[in-house]
Coordinates of C-alpha atoms in Angstrom, one line a residue:
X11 CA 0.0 0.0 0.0
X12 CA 2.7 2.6 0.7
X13 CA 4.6 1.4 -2.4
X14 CA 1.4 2.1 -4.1
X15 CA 0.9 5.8 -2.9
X16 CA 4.4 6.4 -3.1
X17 CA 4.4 5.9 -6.7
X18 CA 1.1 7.7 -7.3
X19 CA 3.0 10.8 -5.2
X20 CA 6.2 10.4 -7.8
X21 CA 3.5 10.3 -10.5
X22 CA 1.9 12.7 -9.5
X23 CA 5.5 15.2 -8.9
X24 CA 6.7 14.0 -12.7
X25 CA 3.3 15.1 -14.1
X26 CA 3.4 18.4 -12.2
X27 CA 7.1 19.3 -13.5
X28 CA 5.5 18.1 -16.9
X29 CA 3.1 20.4 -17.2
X30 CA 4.8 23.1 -15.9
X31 CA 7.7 23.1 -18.5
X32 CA 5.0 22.6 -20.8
X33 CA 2.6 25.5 -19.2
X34 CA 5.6 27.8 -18.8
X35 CA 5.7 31.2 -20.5
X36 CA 8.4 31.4 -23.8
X37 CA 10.7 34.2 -25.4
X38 CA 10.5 37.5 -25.5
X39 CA 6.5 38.7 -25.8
X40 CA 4.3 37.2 -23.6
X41 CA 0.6 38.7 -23.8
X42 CA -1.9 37.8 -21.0
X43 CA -5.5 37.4 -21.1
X44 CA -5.3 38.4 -17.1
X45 CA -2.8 39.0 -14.4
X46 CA -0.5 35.8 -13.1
X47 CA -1.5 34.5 -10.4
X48 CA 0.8 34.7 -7.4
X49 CA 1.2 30.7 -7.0
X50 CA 1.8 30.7 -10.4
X51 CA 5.0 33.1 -10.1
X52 CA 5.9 31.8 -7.0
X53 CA 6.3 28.4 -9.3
X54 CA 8.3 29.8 -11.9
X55 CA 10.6 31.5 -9.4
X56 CA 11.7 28.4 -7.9
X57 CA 12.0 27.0 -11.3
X58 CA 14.4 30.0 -11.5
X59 CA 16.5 29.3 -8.6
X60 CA 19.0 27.4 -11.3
X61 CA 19.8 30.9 -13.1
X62 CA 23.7 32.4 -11.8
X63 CA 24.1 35.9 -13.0
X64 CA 27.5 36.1 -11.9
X65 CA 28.7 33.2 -14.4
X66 CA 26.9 34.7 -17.5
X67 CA 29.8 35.9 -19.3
X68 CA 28.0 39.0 -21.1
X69 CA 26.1 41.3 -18.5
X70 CA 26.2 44.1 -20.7
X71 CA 22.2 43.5 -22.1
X72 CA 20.3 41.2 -24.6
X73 CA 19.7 41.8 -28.0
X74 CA 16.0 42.5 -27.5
X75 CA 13.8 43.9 -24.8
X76 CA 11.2 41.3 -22.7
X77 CA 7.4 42.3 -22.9
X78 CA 4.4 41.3 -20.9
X79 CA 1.5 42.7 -21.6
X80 CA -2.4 42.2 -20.8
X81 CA -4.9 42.0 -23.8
X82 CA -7.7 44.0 -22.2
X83 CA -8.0 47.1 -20.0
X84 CA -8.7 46.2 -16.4
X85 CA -10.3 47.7 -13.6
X86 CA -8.4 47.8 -10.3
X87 CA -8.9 45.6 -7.4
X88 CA -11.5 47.6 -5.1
X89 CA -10.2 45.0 -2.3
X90 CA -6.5 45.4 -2.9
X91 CA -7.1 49.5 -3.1
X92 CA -8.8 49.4 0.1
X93 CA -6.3 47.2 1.5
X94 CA -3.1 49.2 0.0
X95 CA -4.7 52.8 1.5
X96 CA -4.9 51.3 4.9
X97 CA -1.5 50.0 4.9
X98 CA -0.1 53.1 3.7
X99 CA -1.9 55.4 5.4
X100 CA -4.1 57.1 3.4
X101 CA -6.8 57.4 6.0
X102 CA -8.8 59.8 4.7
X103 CA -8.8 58.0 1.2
X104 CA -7.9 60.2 -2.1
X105 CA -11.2 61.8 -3.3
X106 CA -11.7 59.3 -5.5
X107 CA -8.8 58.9 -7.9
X108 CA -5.8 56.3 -6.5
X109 CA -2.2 57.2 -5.2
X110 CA 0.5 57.9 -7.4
X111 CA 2.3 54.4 -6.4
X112 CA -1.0 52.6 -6.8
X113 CA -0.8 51.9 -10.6
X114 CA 2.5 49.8 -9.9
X115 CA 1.1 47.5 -6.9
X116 CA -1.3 46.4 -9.6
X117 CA 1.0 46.0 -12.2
X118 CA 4.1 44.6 -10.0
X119 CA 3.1 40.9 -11.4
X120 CA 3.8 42.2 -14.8
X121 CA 7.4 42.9 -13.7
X122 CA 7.6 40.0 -11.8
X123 CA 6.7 37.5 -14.4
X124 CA 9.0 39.4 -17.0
X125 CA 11.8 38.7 -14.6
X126 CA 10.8 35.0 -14.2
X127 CA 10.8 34.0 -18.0
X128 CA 13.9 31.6 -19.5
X129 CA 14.6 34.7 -21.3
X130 CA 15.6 36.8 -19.1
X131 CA 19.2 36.0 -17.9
X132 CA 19.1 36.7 -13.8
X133 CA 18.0 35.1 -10.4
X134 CA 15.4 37.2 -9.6
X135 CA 15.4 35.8 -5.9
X136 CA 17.3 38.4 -3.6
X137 CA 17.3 41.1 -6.3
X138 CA 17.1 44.9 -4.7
X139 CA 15.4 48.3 -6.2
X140 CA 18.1 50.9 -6.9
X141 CA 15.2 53.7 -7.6
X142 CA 12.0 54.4 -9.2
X143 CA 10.3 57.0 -10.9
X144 CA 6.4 57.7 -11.7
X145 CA 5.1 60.0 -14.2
X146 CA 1.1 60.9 -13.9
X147 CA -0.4 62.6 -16.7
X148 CA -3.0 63.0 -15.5
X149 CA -5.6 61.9 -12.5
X150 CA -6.1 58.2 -12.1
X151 CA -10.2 57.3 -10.8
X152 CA -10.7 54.3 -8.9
X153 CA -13.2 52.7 -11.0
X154 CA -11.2 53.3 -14.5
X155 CA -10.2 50.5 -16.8
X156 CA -6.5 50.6 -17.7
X157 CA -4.2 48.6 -20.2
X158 CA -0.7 47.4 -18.7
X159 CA 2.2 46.7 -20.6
X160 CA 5.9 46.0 -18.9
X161 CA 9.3 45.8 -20.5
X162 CA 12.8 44.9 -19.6
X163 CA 15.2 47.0 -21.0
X164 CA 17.7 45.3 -23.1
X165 CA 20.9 47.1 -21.8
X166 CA 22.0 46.8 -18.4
X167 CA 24.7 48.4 -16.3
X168 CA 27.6 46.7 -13.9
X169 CA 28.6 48.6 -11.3
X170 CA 31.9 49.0 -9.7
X171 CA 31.0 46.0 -7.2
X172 CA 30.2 43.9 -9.9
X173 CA 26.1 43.9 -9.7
X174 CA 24.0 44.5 -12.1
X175 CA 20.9 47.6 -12.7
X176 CA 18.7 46.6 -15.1
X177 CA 15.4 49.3 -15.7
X178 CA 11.9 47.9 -16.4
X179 CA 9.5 50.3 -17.6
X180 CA 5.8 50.0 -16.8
X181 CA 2.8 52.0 -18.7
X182 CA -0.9 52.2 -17.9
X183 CA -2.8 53.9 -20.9
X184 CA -6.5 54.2 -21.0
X185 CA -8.9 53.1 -23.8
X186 CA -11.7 55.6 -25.1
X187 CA -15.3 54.9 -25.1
X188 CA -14.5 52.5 -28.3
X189 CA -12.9 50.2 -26.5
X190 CA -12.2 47.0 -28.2
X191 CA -13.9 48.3 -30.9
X192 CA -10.7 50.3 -31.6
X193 CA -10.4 53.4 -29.2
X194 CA -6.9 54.4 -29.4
X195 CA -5.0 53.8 -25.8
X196 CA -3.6 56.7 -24.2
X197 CA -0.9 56.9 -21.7
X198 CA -1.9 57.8 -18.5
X199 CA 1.1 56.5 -16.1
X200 CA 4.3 55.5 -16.3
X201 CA 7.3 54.1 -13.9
X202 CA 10.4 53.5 -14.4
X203 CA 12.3 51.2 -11.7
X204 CA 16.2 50.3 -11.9
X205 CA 16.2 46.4 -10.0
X206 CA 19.8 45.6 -9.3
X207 CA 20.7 41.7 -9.0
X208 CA 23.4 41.4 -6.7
X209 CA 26.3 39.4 -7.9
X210 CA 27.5 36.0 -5.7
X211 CA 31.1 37.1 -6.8
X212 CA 31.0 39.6 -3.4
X213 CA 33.4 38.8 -0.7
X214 CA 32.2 38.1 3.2
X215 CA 34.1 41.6 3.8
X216 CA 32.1 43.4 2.0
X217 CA 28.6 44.5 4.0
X218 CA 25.5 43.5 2.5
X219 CA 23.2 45.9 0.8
X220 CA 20.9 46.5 3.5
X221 CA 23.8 47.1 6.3
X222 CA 24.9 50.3 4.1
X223 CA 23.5 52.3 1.4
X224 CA 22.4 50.5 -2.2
X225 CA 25.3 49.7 -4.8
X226 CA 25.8 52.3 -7.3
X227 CA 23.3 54.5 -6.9
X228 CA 22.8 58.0 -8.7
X229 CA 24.1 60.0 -6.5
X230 CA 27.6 58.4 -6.2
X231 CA 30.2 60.5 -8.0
X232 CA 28.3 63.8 -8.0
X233 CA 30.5 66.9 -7.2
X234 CA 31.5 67.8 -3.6
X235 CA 28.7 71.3 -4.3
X236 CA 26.1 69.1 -4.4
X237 CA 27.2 67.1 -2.0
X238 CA 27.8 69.8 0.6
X239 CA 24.1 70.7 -0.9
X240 CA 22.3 67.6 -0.1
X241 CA 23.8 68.1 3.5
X242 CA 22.7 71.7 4.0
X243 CA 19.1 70.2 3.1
X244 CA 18.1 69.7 6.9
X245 CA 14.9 67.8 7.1
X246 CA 11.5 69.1 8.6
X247 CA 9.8 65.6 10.2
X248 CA 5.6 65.6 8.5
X249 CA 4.9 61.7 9.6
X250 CA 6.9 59.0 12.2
X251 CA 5.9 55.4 10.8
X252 CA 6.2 52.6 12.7
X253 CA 6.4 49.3 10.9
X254 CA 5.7 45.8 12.0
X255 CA 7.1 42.8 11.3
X256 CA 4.6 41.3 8.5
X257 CA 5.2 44.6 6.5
X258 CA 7.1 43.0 4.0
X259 CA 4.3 40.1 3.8
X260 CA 1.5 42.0 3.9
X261 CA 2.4 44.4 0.9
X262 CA 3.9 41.6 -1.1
X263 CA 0.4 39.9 -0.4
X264 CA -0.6 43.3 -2.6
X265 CA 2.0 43.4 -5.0
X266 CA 2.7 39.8 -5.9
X267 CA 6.6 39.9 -4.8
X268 CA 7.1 36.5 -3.2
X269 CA 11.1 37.8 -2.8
X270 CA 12.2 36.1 0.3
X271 CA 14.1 39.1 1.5
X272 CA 10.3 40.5 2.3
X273 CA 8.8 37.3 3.8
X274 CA 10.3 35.9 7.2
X275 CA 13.8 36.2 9.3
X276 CA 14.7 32.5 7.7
X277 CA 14.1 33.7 4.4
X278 CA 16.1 36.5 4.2
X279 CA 19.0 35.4 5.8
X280 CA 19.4 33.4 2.6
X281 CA 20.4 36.1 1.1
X282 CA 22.4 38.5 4.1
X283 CA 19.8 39.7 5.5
X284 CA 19.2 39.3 8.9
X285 CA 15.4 40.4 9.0
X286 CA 13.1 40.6 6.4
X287 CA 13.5 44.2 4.5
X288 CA 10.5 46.7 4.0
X289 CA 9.8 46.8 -0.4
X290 CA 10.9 50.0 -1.4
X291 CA 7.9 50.9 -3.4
X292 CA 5.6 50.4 0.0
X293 CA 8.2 53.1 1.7
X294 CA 7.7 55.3 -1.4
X295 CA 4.2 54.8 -1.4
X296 CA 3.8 55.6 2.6
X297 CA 6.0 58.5 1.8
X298 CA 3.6 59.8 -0.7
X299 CA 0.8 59.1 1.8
X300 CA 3.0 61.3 4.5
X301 CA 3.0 64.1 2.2
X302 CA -0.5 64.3 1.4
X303 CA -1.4 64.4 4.9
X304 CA 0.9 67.0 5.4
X305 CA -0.7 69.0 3.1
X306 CA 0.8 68.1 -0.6
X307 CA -1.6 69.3 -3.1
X308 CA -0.6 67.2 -6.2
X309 CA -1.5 68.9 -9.8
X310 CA -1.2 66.8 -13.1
X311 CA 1.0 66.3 -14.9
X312 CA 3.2 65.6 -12.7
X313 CA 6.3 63.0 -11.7
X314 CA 7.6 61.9 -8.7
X315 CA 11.6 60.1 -8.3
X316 CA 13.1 58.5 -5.8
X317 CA 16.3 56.9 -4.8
X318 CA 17.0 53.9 -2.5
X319 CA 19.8 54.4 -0.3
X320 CA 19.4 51.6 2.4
X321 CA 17.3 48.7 3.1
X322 CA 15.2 48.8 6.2
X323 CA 15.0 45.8 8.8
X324 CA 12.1 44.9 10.3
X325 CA 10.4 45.5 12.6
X326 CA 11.6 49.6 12.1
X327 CA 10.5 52.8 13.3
X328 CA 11.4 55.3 10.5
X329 CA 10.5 59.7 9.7
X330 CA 9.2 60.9 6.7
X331 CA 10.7 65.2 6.2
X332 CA 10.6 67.6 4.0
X333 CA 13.7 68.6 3.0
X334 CA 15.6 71.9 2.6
X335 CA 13.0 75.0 1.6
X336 CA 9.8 72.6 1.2
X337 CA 8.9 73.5 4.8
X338 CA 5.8 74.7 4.7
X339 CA 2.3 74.9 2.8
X340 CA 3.7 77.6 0.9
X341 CA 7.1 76.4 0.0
X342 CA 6.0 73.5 -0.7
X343 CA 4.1 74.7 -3.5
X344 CA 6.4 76.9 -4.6
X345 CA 9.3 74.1 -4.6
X346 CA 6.5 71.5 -7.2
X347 CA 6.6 73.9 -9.5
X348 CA 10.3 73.8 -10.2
X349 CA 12.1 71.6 -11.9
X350 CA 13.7 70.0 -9.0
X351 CA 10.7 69.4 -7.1
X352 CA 9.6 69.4 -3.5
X353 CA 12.4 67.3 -1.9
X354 CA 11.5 64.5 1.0
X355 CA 13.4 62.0 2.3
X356 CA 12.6 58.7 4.7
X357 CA 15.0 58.3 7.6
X358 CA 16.2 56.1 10.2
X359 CA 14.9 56.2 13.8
X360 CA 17.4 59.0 15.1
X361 CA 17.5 61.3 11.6
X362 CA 21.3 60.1 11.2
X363 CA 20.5 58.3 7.9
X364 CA 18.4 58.6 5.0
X365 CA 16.4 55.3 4.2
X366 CA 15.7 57.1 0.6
X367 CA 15.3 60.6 -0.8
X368 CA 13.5 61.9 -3.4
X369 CA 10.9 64.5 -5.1
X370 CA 7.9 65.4 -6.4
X371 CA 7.3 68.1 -9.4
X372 CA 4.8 69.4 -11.6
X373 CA 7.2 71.6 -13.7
X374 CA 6.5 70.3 -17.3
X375 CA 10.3 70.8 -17.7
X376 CA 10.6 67.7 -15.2
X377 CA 7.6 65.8 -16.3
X378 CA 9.0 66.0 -20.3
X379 CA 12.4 64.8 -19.1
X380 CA 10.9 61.9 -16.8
X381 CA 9.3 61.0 -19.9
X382 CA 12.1 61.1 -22.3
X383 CA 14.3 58.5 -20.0

């Protein structure tokens, strides 16, 4: 009898395989009929586990970019919404229309399963976000339909530590009253996020990611001005967050990133960490939520950057501040309509280190060149 059900178990795990390899999305296009499911990606990335960026010999890009795309507009979650505003901290909701780092929690599967295909060349597991940026066109209601497309970027970077930045660039456009009947799709929303895969090649020695600021970021090599700049920029605390254990779960629950630097202690010390590590876009997103409270009015178009300068361990108590001039109601104001933005930042517990900095502008000098990356 146990022979028996121990072959029907094999049987059973050789089927399984079977059809996944069969099932498995191919090449370089991939169009959906409706979003992955998360058990589905959580599949393919253990199928991926195999994949050793640091002993692919050319890092330097593919020939072609990856594409996943749906083949309808789609409505967003009302559930997930609800659930992403109370996690944030958008209490009083957002008159309708949904945050500017909403579009992306719906549309993170996109980027996951474009990182999961045999195509493209990476371990996905233990990857880190380097920085993001969001363009808005214009406002985004609740209860629109939208059409998602995502696509890796064929040519990556290496940085002086040997990772790798690669950018994936999702759009939502809207469709007009025709519809499928042939209304012309419109971009609404657009982000931009530079994922680096850290390479196995790094030495005990060196300090893991999250025990220091993120590998080669933008701001490395700018002149000592705006470095003594940056500095002068003393912060003005809006919002003190405190953040629980199960934050990395619970937005990844959202999202669809099944990263095990997000999930539980035993997971992430897989990869250095010694406690899970808050998702970067849930700390941009409770930023954004931080500002609005505070008083940010947003006005569209407009485009909002930030960089990642060091992972957070959970459980964490963190600030959200204005930085520099965007003080106040009125400077901050005045500050979104320059090109440089109103300029925040996210820092540790005693204000010693910034977690990530960033800004938020209207200026349609910034919004063009957000666009033109």
């Amino acid at each position: 009898m146990s022979l028996s059900l121990a072959a029907i178990v094999i049987g059973l795990v050789i089927t399984a395989q079977l059809a996944f390899w069969v099932l498995r999305p191919r090449g370089r296009l991939v169009v959906l009929a409706s979003w992955p499911h998360p058990v589905w990606l959580y599949t393919q990335a253990l199928a991926a586990v195999s994949k050793f960026p640091s002993k692919r010999k050319d890092t330097s890009g593919m020939d072609k970019p990856i594409q996943v795309m749906l083949t309808r507009p789609v409505h967003f979650s009302a559930t997930r919404l609800r659930h992403y505003l109370t996690l944030a901290g958008f209490m009083s909701g957002t008159a309708g229309d949904v945050p500017l780092m909403y579009p992306i929690v719906e549309a993170f599967r996109l980027v996951m399963q474009a990182m999961l295909l045999p195509a493209f060349p990476f371990n996905v597991l233990g990857s880190v976000l380097a920085r993001t940026q969001v363009v808005a066109l214009r406002r985004i209601a609740a209860d629109e339909k939208l059409m998602y497309s995502c696509r890796v970027e064929p040519v990556f970077r290496t940085t002086a530590k040997g990772h790798i930045e690669v950018d994936i660039v999702v759009e939502a456009r809207s469709v007009g009253t025709a519809g499928a009947t042939g209304g012309e799709a419109t971009l609404a929303w657009r982000n931009i996020t530079t994922v680096i895969i850290l390479s196995s090649r790094r030495t005990k020695k060196e300090a893991p990611v999250e025990q220091g600021k993120a590998p080669a970021g933008p701001m490395e090599g700018k002149a000592e001005g705006e470095a003594a700049s940056t500095e002068a920029a003393k912060p003005t605390v809006i919002d003190t967050w405190r953040l629980g254990p199960n934050t990395g779960r619970r937005y990844g629950m959202l999202n669809g990133d099944l990263n095990p630097i997000h999930l539980y202690p035993v997971t992430s010390a897989l990869f250095g960490f010694k406690r899970p590590i808050a998702h970067a876009l849930f700390l941009t997103g409770k930023a954004e939520a931080s500002m609005r409270k505070a008083g940010l009015e947003l006005r569209y178009p407009c485009t909002l950057t930030v960089e990642f300068k060091r992972p957070t361990l959970l459980p964490a108590r963190l600030h959200c501040a204005w930085l520099g001039a965007a003080g106040s109601d009125a400077a901050v104001a005045s500050s979104m309509d320059s090109s440089q933005g109103a300029r925040f930042a996210v820092l540790t517990s005693d204000l010693s280190k910034e977690v990530l900095v960033g800004s938020v502008s209207c200026h349609r000098e910034a919004v063009d060149k957000a666009l033109a990356a």
